[in-house]
mmCIF file of C-alpha atoms in Angstrom:
data_model
loop_
_atom_site.group_PDB
_atom_site.id
_atom_site.type_symbol
_atom_site.label_atom_id
_atom_site.label_comp_id
_atom_site.label_asym_id
_atom_site.label_seq_id
_atom_site.Cartn_x
_atom_site.Cartn_y
_atom_site.Cartn_z
ATOM 1 C CA MET A 135 13.808 1.012 32.309
ATOM 2 C CA CYS A 136 14.934 -1.441 29.795
ATOM 3 C CA LYS A 137 14.830 -0.519 25.936
ATOM 4 C CA SER A 138 11.856 -3.147 25.553
ATOM 5 C CA ASP A 139 10.107 -1.239 27.843
ATOM 6 C CA ARG A 140 10.680 2.244 26.190
ATOM 7 C CA LYS A 141 9.537 0.768 23.071
ATOM 8 C CA LEU A 142 6.143 0.805 24.499
ATOM 9 C CA ILE A 143 6.054 4.247 26.110
ATOM 10 C CA PRO A 144 3.564 6.581 24.094
ATOM 11 C CA PRO A 145 5.776 8.848 21.795
ATOM 12 C CA THR A 146 5.375 12.551 22.078
ATOM 13 C CA PHE A 147 5.617 15.499 19.250
ATOM 14 C CA ASP A 148 9.266 15.807 20.252
ATOM 15 C CA ASP A 149 9.998 12.239 19.377
ATOM 16 C CA VAL A 150 8.312 13.176 16.088
ATOM 17 C CA LEU A 151 10.469 15.846 15.196
ATOM 18 C CA THR A 152 13.405 13.906 16.415
ATOM 19 C CA ALA A 153 12.445 11.061 13.837
ATOM 20 C CA TYR A 154 12.111 13.780 11.057
ATOM 21 C CA ALA A 155 15.559 14.784 11.451
ATOM 22 C CA ARG A 156 16.738 11.281 11.275
ATOM 23 C CA VAL A 157 14.855 9.707 8.660
ATOM 24 C CA CYS A 158 14.695 13.104 6.320
ATOM 25 C CA PRO A 159 17.731 12.281 4.235
ATOM 26 C CA TYR A 160 16.486 8.898 3.261
ATOM 27 C CA ILE A 161 12.889 9.544 2.570
ATOM 28 C CA HIS A 162 10.781 11.550 0.008
ATOM 29 C CA ARG A 163 8.901 14.572 1.168
ATOM 30 C CA THR A 164 5.913 12.959 -0.886
ATOM 31 C CA PRO A 165 3.505 15.466 -2.547
ATOM 32 C CA VAL A 166 0.085 16.727 -2.107
ATOM 33 C CA PHE A 167 -2.612 16.358 -5.084
ATOM 34 C CA SER A 168 -6.003 17.267 -5.590
ATOM 35 C CA SER A 169 -8.566 16.277 -8.066
ATOM 36 C CA ARG A 170 -11.318 18.462 -9.323
ATOM 37 C CA PHE A 171 -13.562 15.443 -10.419
ATOM 38 C CA VAL A 172 -13.036 13.279 -7.070
ATOM 39 C CA SER A 173 -13.731 16.305 -5.078
ATOM 40 C CA SER A 174 -16.736 16.945 -7.088
ATOM 41 C CA VAL A 175 -17.908 13.305 -6.343
ATOM 42 C CA ALA A 176 -17.423 13.559 -2.749
ATOM 43 C CA GLY A 177 -18.827 16.913 -2.410
ATOM 44 C CA ALA A 178 -15.989 18.124 -0.435
ATOM 45 C CA LYS A 179 -12.303 19.877 -1.256
ATOM 46 C CA LEU A 180 -9.983 16.895 -1.046
ATOM 47 C CA ILE A 181 -6.641 16.826 -0.698
ATOM 48 C CA PHE A 182 -4.452 13.884 -0.931
ATOM 49 C CA LYS A 183 -1.017 13.040 0.868
ATOM 50 C CA CYS A 184 0.631 10.666 -1.680
ATOM 51 C CA GLU A 185 2.713 8.440 0.584
ATOM 52 C CA ASN A 186 2.255 5.775 -2.242
ATOM 53 C CA LEU A 187 5.068 7.808 -4.053
ATOM 54 C CA GLN A 188 7.303 7.216 -0.878
ATOM 55 C CA ILE A 189 10.657 5.150 -0.710
ATOM 56 C CA THR A 190 9.488 1.376 -0.826
ATOM 57 C CA GLY A 191 5.939 2.358 -2.102
ATOM 58 C CA ALA A 192 4.282 3.040 1.244
ATOM 59 C CA PHE A 193 4.628 5.232 4.391
ATOM 60 C CA LYS A 194 5.885 2.223 6.305
ATOM 61 C CA ALA A 195 9.654 3.453 5.550
ATOM 62 C CA ARG A 196 9.013 6.230 7.698
ATOM 63 C CA GLY A 197 8.687 4.101 10.741
ATOM 64 C CA ALA A 198 10.955 1.388 9.886
ATOM 65 C CA LEU A 199 13.940 4.320 8.906
ATOM 66 C CA ASN A 200 13.448 5.670 12.644
ATOM 67 C CA ALA A 201 13.720 2.602 14.316
ATOM 68 C CA VAL A 202 16.534 1.090 12.387
ATOM 69 C CA LEU A 203 18.812 4.019 11.970
ATOM 70 C CA GLY A 204 18.370 4.772 15.667
ATOM 71 C CA LEU A 205 19.711 1.336 16.705
ATOM 72 C CA GLU A 206 23.209 1.239 18.298
ATOM 73 C CA ASN A 207 25.878 -0.417 16.248
ATOM 74 C CA SER A 208 26.265 -3.771 18.560
ATOM 75 C CA ALA A 209 22.167 -4.142 18.029
ATOM 76 C CA ALA A 210 22.508 -3.621 14.084
ATOM 77 C CA LYS A 211 25.091 -6.216 13.768
ATOM 78 C CA LYS A 212 22.470 -8.815 14.957
ATOM 79 C CA GLY A 213 20.093 -7.785 12.389
ATOM 80 C CA VAL A 214 16.353 -6.795 12.781
ATOM 81 C CA ALA A 215 13.051 -8.896 12.535
ATOM 82 C CA THR A 216 9.505 -8.253 11.898
ATOM 83 C CA HIS A 217 5.771 -9.770 10.857
ATOM 84 C CA SER A 218 4.430 -8.287 7.969
ATOM 85 C CA SER A 219 1.827 -8.654 5.316
ATOM 86 C CA GLY A 220 4.208 -6.783 2.901
ATOM 87 C CA ASN A 221 4.961 -2.979 3.295
ATOM 88 C CA HIS A 222 6.616 -3.019 6.553
ATOM 89 C CA ALA A 223 8.576 -6.129 5.527
ATOM 90 C CA LEU A 224 10.162 -4.422 2.447
ATOM 91 C CA ALA A 225 10.352 -1.042 4.458
ATOM 92 C CA LEU A 226 12.429 -3.039 6.954
ATOM 93 C CA ALA A 227 14.701 -4.619 4.570
ATOM 94 C CA TYR A 228 15.475 -1.261 2.802
ATOM 95 C CA ALA A 229 16.158 0.589 6.296
ATOM 96 C CA ALA A 230 18.280 -2.370 7.239
ATOM 97 C CA SER A 231 20.210 -2.398 3.890
ATOM 98 C CA LEU A 232 21.315 1.100 5.029
ATOM 99 C CA ARG A 233 23.133 -0.240 8.253
ATOM 100 C CA LYS A 234 24.029 -3.456 6.303
ATOM 101 C CA ALA A 235 21.956 -5.101 8.924
ATOM 102 C CA PRO A 236 20.513 -8.705 8.570
ATOM 103 C CA CYS A 237 16.606 -8.572 8.115
ATOM 104 C CA HIS A 238 14.266 -11.288 8.762
ATOM 105 C CA VAL A 239 10.867 -11.084 7.877
ATOM 106 C CA VAL A 240 8.054 -13.219 8.633
ATOM 107 C CA MET A 241 5.156 -12.956 6.066
ATOM 108 C CA PRO A 242 1.822 -14.767 5.258
ATOM 109 C CA ARG A 243 2.104 -17.372 2.373
ATOM 110 C CA ASN A 244 -0.837 -15.671 0.837
ATOM 111 C CA ALA A 245 0.993 -11.957 1.010
ATOM 112 C CA LEU A 246 1.150 -10.505 -2.454
ATOM 113 C CA LEU A 247 4.051 -11.835 -4.571
ATOM 114 C CA SER A 248 4.819 -8.278 -5.759
ATOM 115 C CA LYS A 249 5.646 -7.477 -1.987
ATOM 116 C CA LYS A 250 7.474 -10.674 -1.539
ATOM 117 C CA HIS A 251 9.770 -10.089 -4.362
ATOM 118 C CA ALA A 252 10.343 -6.382 -3.432
ATOM 119 C CA ALA A 253 11.331 -7.255 0.159
ATOM 120 C CA LEU A 254 13.719 -9.707 -1.337
ATOM 121 C CA ASP A 255 15.315 -7.334 -3.650
ATOM 122 C CA TYR A 256 15.939 -4.930 -0.624
ATOM 123 C CA GLY A 257 17.995 -7.819 1.051
ATOM 124 C CA GLY A 258 15.347 -9.339 3.308
ATOM 125 C CA LYS A 259 15.108 -13.082 4.337
ATOM 126 C CA ILE A 260 11.273 -14.324 4.249
ATOM 127 C CA VAL A 261 10.109 -16.938 6.515
ATOM 128 C CA GLU A 262 6.491 -17.946 5.404
ATOM 129 C CA CYS A 263 3.544 -18.402 8.041
ATOM 130 C CA GLU A 264 -0.127 -18.696 7.882
ATOM 131 C CA SER A 265 -2.095 -15.571 7.444
ATOM 132 C CA SER A 266 -3.399 -15.495 10.940
ATOM 133 C CA ALA A 267 -2.156 -12.878 13.458
ATOM 134 C CA SER A 268 -1.342 -15.472 16.202
ATOM 135 C CA ALA A 269 0.701 -17.609 13.188
ATOM 136 C CA ARG A 270 2.703 -14.478 12.605
ATOM 137 C CA GLU A 271 3.542 -14.366 16.389
ATOM 138 C CA ARG A 272 4.514 -17.733 16.736
ATOM 139 C CA MET A 273 6.747 -17.768 13.957
ATOM 140 C CA LEU A 274 8.453 -14.603 14.976
ATOM 141 C CA VAL A 275 9.326 -16.059 18.330
ATOM 142 C CA LYS A 276 11.300 -18.896 16.382
ATOM 143 C CA VAL A 277 12.925 -16.334 14.357
ATOM 144 C CA LEU A 278 13.941 -14.112 17.251
ATOM 145 C CA ALA A 279 15.174 -17.392 19.302
ATOM 146 C CA GLU A 280 17.406 -18.168 16.281
ATOM 147 C CA TYR A 281 19.110 -15.134 15.587
ATOM 148 C CA GLY A 282 18.707 -12.762 18.158
ATOM 149 C CA ALA A 283 17.768 -10.164 16.087
ATOM 150 C CA GLU A 284 15.879 -6.719 17.252
ATOM 151 C CA PHE A 285 12.371 -7.141 16.729
ATOM 152 C CA ILE A 286 10.990 -3.753 14.944
ATOM 153 C CA HIS A 287 7.012 -4.300 15.362
ATOM 154 C CA PRO A 288 5.210 -2.825 12.435
ATOM 155 C CA PHE A 289 3.118 -0.501 14.756
ATOM 156 C CA ASN A 290 3.164 -1.518 18.434
ATOM 157 C CA ASP A 291 6.748 0.427 18.889
ATOM 158 C CA ALA A 292 7.178 4.009 19.902
ATOM 159 C CA ARG A 293 9.848 4.271 16.989
ATOM 160 C CA VAL A 294 7.809 3.245 14.315
ATOM 161 C CA ILE A 295 4.755 5.602 15.705
ATOM 162 C CA ALA A 296 7.113 8.378 15.715
ATOM 163 C CA GLY A 297 8.544 7.753 12.202
ATOM 164 C CA GLN A 298 4.884 7.505 10.759
ATOM 165 C CA GLY A 299 4.155 10.749 12.768
ATOM 166 C CA THR A 300 6.605 12.562 10.160
ATOM 167 C CA CYS A 301 3.918 12.177 7.275
ATOM 168 C CA GLY A 302 1.445 14.058 9.420
ATOM 169 C CA LEU A 303 4.092 16.625 10.155
ATOM 170 C CA GLU A 304 4.684 16.957 6.545
ATOM 171 C CA PHE A 305 0.863 17.201 5.827
ATOM 172 C CA CYS A 306 0.172 19.940 8.224
ATOM 173 C CA SER A 307 2.813 22.202 6.431
ATOM 174 C CA GLN A 308 1.592 21.356 3.100
ATOM 175 C CA ALA A 309 -2.266 21.684 3.443
ATOM 176 C CA ALA A 310 -3.376 24.348 6.180
ATOM 177 C CA ASP A 311 -6.787 24.566 7.834
ATOM 178 C CA LEU A 312 -7.980 20.928 6.803
ATOM 179 C CA ASP A 313 -11.313 20.642 8.434
ATOM 180 C CA ALA A 314 -10.590 16.894 8.677
ATOM 181 C CA VAL A 315 -7.952 14.432 8.109
ATOM 182 C CA VAL A 316 -8.570 10.601 7.111
ATOM 183 C CA ALA A 317 -6.203 8.014 7.263
ATOM 184 C CA PRO A 318 -6.583 3.911 6.812
ATOM 185 C CA ILE A 319 -6.244 1.838 10.126
ATOM 186 C CA GLY A 320 -5.033 -1.497 10.688
ATOM 187 C CA GLY A 321 -2.583 -1.905 13.825
ATOM 188 C CA GLY A 322 -2.912 1.999 14.200
ATOM 189 C CA GLY A 323 0.771 3.123 13.849
ATOM 190 C CA LEU A 324 0.208 5.610 11.258
ATOM 191 C CA VAL A 325 -3.157 6.910 12.634
ATOM 192 C CA SER A 326 -1.208 7.443 16.115
ATOM 193 C CA GLY A 327 1.392 9.353 14.428
ATOM 194 C CA VAL A 328 -1.078 11.266 12.813
ATOM 195 C CA CYS A 329 -2.904 12.185 15.835
ATOM 196 C CA ILE A 330 0.438 13.255 17.625
ATOM 197 C CA ALA A 331 1.233 15.682 14.693
ATOM 198 C CA PHE A 332 -2.107 17.221 14.170
ATOM 199 C CA SER A 333 -3.179 17.297 17.845
ATOM 200 C CA GLU A 334 0.063 19.440 18.118
ATOM 201 C CA LEU A 335 -0.006 21.607 14.879
ATOM 202 C CA ALA A 336 -3.790 21.668 13.826
ATOM 203 C CA PRO A 337 -5.698 20.893 16.884
ATOM 204 C CA ALA A 338 -8.997 22.134 15.149
ATOM 205 C CA THR A 339 -8.581 19.123 12.756
ATOM 206 C CA LYS A 340 -11.016 16.229 13.270
ATOM 207 C CA ILE A 341 -8.951 12.766 12.791
ATOM 208 C CA TYR A 342 -10.895 9.981 11.320
ATOM 209 C CA ALA A 343 -9.813 6.242 10.818
ATOM 210 C CA ALA A 344 -10.959 4.227 7.883
ATOM 211 C CA GLU A 345 -11.115 0.648 7.967
ATOM 212 C CA PRO A 346 -12.914 -2.293 5.927
ATOM 213 C CA LYS A 347 -16.179 -3.703 7.383
ATOM 214 C CA ASN A 348 -14.656 -7.208 7.043
ATOM 215 C CA ALA A 349 -11.754 -5.912 9.608
ATOM 216 C CA ASP A 350 -13.364 -3.636 11.761
ATOM 217 C CA ASP A 351 -11.809 -4.152 15.007
ATOM 218 C CA ALA A 352 -11.133 -0.547 15.431
ATOM 219 C CA PHE A 353 -14.523 0.476 14.889
ATOM 220 C CA ARG A 354 -15.920 -2.276 17.369
ATOM 221 C CA SER A 355 -13.235 -1.363 20.032
ATOM 222 C CA ILE A 356 -14.040 2.270 19.867
ATOM 223 C CA ARG A 357 -17.705 1.356 20.716
ATOM 224 C CA ALA A 358 -16.924 -1.044 23.332
ATOM 225 C CA GLY A 359 -14.348 1.187 25.198
ATOM 226 C CA ARG A 360 -11.646 -1.705 25.093
ATOM 227 C CA ILE A 361 -9.605 -3.693 22.743
ATOM 228 C CA ILE A 362 -11.657 -6.210 20.399
ATOM 229 C CA SER A 363 -9.201 -8.220 18.190
ATOM 230 C CA ASP A 364 -9.695 -10.461 15.176
ATOM 231 C CA ASP A 365 -7.153 -12.986 14.522
ATOM 232 C CA SER A 366 -7.613 -13.578 11.090
ATOM 233 C CA PRO A 367 -9.957 -11.187 9.195
ATOM 234 C CA GLN A 368 -10.802 -11.447 5.277
ATOM 235 C CA THR A 369 -10.507 -8.257 3.096
ATOM 236 C CA ILE A 370 -8.980 -7.106 0.014
ATOM 237 C CA ALA A 371 -7.006 -4.571 1.938
ATOM 238 C CA ASP A 372 -4.292 -6.960 2.981
ATOM 239 C CA GLY A 373 -2.583 -4.219 5.059
ATOM 240 C CA LEU A 374 -5.256 -3.807 7.357
ATOM 241 C CA ARG A 375 -5.997 -7.398 8.402
ATOM 242 C CA VAL A 376 -3.988 -6.868 11.719
ATOM 243 C CA PRO A 377 -5.437 -5.592 15.129
ATOM 244 C CA ILE A 378 -4.805 -2.528 17.217
ATOM 245 C CA THR A 379 -2.670 -3.050 19.981
ATOM 246 C CA GLU A 380 -2.151 -1.418 23.644
ATOM 247 C CA LEU A 381 0.307 1.061 22.454
ATOM 248 C CA THR A 382 -2.075 2.144 19.563
ATOM 249 C CA TRP A 383 -5.195 1.626 21.467
ATOM 250 C CA LYS A 384 -3.736 4.654 23.645
ATOM 251 C CA PHE A 385 -4.171 7.011 20.556
ATOM 252 C CA VAL A 386 -7.218 5.631 18.779
ATOM 253 C CA HIS A 387 -9.362 5.795 21.787
ATOM 254 C CA SER A 388 -8.547 9.096 23.203
ATOM 255 C CA LYS A 389 -7.549 11.358 19.813
ATOM 256 C CA LEU A 390 -9.687 10.021 17.012
ATOM 257 C CA THR A 391 -12.802 11.639 16.297
ATOM 258 C CA ASP A 392 -14.517 8.429 14.909
ATOM 259 C CA VAL A 393 -13.579 5.169 12.859
ATOM 260 C CA LEU A 394 -15.471 4.807 9.498
ATOM 261 C CA THR A 395 -15.869 1.565 7.843
ATOM 262 C CA VAL A 396 -16.411 0.639 4.393
ATOM 263 C CA SER A 397 -17.629 -2.405 2.092
ATOM 264 C CA GLU A 398 -15.365 -4.264 -0.130
ATOM 265 C CA GLN A 399 -16.760 -3.087 -3.277
ATOM 266 C CA SER A 400 -16.388 0.547 -1.978
ATOM 267 C CA ILE A 401 -12.836 -0.129 -1.428
ATOM 268 C CA VAL A 402 -12.355 -1.182 -5.210
ATOM 269 C CA ASP A 403 -14.441 1.613 -6.625
ATOM 270 C CA ALA A 404 -12.242 4.051 -4.761
ATOM 271 C CA MET A 405 -8.963 2.567 -6.107
ATOM 272 C CA LYS A 406 -10.193 2.513 -9.586
ATOM 273 C CA ILE A 407 -11.582 6.242 -9.524
ATOM 274 C CA VAL A 408 -8.154 7.300 -8.100
ATOM 275 C CA TRP A 409 -6.359 5.251 -11.040
ATOM 276 C CA GLN A 410 -8.924 6.631 -13.789
ATOM 277 C CA ARG A 411 -8.901 10.249 -12.777
ATOM 278 C CA MET A 412 -5.689 11.024 -11.013
ATOM 279 C CA LYS A 413 -3.667 8.383 -12.791
ATOM 280 C CA ILE A 414 -2.129 7.559 -9.434
ATOM 281 C CA VAL A 415 -1.380 3.863 -8.438
ATOM 282 C CA ILE A 416 -2.608 3.045 -5.223
ATOM 283 C CA GLU A 417 -3.378 -0.451 -3.645
ATOM 284 C CA PRO A 418 -6.484 -1.622 -1.666
ATOM 285 C CA SER A 419 -5.641 -0.346 1.908
ATOM 286 C CA SER A 420 -4.812 2.938 0.583
ATOM 287 C CA ALA A 421 -8.170 3.359 -1.059
ATOM 288 C CA VAL A 422 -9.959 2.658 2.203
ATOM 289 C CA ALA A 423 -9.726 6.277 3.308
ATOM 290 C CA LEU A 424 -11.247 7.800 -0.045
ATOM 291 C CA ALA A 425 -13.745 5.202 0.142
ATOM 292 C CA ALA A 426 -14.680 6.196 3.589
ATOM 293 C CA VAL A 427 -15.182 9.888 2.618
ATOM 294 C CA LEU A 428 -17.176 8.995 -0.395
ATOM 295 C CA ALA A 429 -19.533 6.979 1.838
ATOM 296 C CA ASN A 430 -20.059 9.747 4.249
ATOM 297 C CA SER A 431 -20.588 12.453 2.034
ATOM 298 C CA LYS A 432 -22.904 14.482 4.475
ATOM 299 C CA LEU A 433 -20.197 14.217 7.122
ATOM 300 C CA PHE A 434 -17.665 15.803 4.753
ATOM 301 C CA ALA A 435 -19.765 17.897 2.576
ATOM 302 C CA ARG A 436 -18.191 21.238 1.516
ATOM 303 C CA LYS A 437 -15.498 20.521 4.120
ATOM 304 C CA ARG A 438 -11.645 20.545 3.353
ATOM 305 C CA VAL A 439 -10.548 17.273 3.948
ATOM 306 C CA GLY A 440 -7.060 15.745 3.988
ATOM 307 C CA ILE A 441 -6.551 11.961 2.592
ATOM 308 C CA ILE A 442 -3.318 10.152 3.117
ATOM 309 C CA LEU A 443 -2.996 7.536 0.354
ATOM 310 C CA THR A 444 -0.644 5.130 1.966
ATOM 311 C CA GLY A 445 0.704 3.116 -0.286
ATOM 312 C CA GLY A 446 1.043 1.916 -3.853
ATOM 313 C CA ASN A 447 2.485 -1.751 -3.927
ATOM 314 C CA VAL A 448 -0.161 -3.257 -6.258
ATOM 315 C CA ASP A 449 0.317 -6.577 -7.735
ATOM 316 C CA LEU A 450 -0.712 -5.887 -11.607
ATOM 317 C CA GLU A 451 -1.481 -9.484 -12.195
ATOM 318 C CA ARG A 452 -4.293 -9.303 -9.560
ATOM 319 C CA LEU A 453 -5.962 -5.951 -10.116
ATOM 320 C CA PRO A 454 -9.165 -6.256 -7.885
ATOM 321 C CA TRP A 455 -11.682 -5.467 -10.668
ATOM 322 C CA GLN A 456 -10.202 -7.992 -13.173
ATOM 323 C CA ARG A 457 -10.254 -10.969 -10.992
ATOM 324 C CA HIS A 458 -11.872 -11.232 -7.521
ATOM 325 C CA PHE A 459 -14.871 -8.611 -8.175
ATOM 326 C CA PRO A 460 -17.342 -8.130 -11.088
ATOM 327 C CA ALA A 461 -15.665 -6.961 -14.276
ATOM 328 C CA SER A 462 -17.308 -3.637 -14.085
ATOM 329 C CA PRO A 463 -17.829 -2.309 -10.624
ATOM 330 C CA ARG A 464 -20.457 0.640 -10.465
ATOM 331 C CA ASP A 465 -19.436 3.491 -12.509
ATOM 332 C CA LEU A 466 -18.782 6.399 -10.050
ATOM 333 C CA GLN A 467 -19.178 9.110 -13.073
#
């Protein structure tokens, strides 16, 4: 079996354990927080896993590190490449820097400048493209042909999923007896890893994915029983604009309890309440999980609910409630 085929074999719980041993020296064991006020608004006991405090500012460091640190020296010398709207790009650049390997990242022209600058700071070399998924993939083919680099897919890669599963592994040990856990879904790498960890360690916990209504391919795929992809959805949650793939679909359709969708305004509201009441910086994609819990209060009423805050890489010059939305979103207080 060739190496490219192995990347597409669904990872197991043993793969997650192996990944944790590999990446543990290079990541933070991110803390778990709670907020009496936010829990009261939700009508449930909320426990937040704060991956916004992770190395590179997002959970993506886990998967990128597992993939890059596991490369043979000959492959690392040729470098790595990916396409990403931001967080995977800078995570891969960080991981590559540990191996002193070149890192090429294809990023949409409209990606946040703060994320582009961070990727450059970690040593990444950026190639810009249009914002659609197909444009990313076309540009990546050119980059791979030119440099012969190893492609580390943001989510359709068993090594990356196993690395993301280490977040679920930690969460299970930090917050016992959760009735439910909720994580944002874009391509589905994190959700797939969470499914592996929780199915093994906390099988009674229901697993929900949350996504914007403006980018609801996972929601529609679950209902249709097959993958439905959007090429260029428009949502403030820039990290969730990508579709699920064949590898992540294996977990999404078989392990998830459900996919919950939320409006753009509810994402902003959730982001703002976390800033105001928990004093935590999160990005819009990260706020989607809390938005889903707040919008489904009856579903989660009086439950013990884990929420993964996936990242905190925010462009402070473009806060959503200042520029792109009304100056005063509805007051959750």
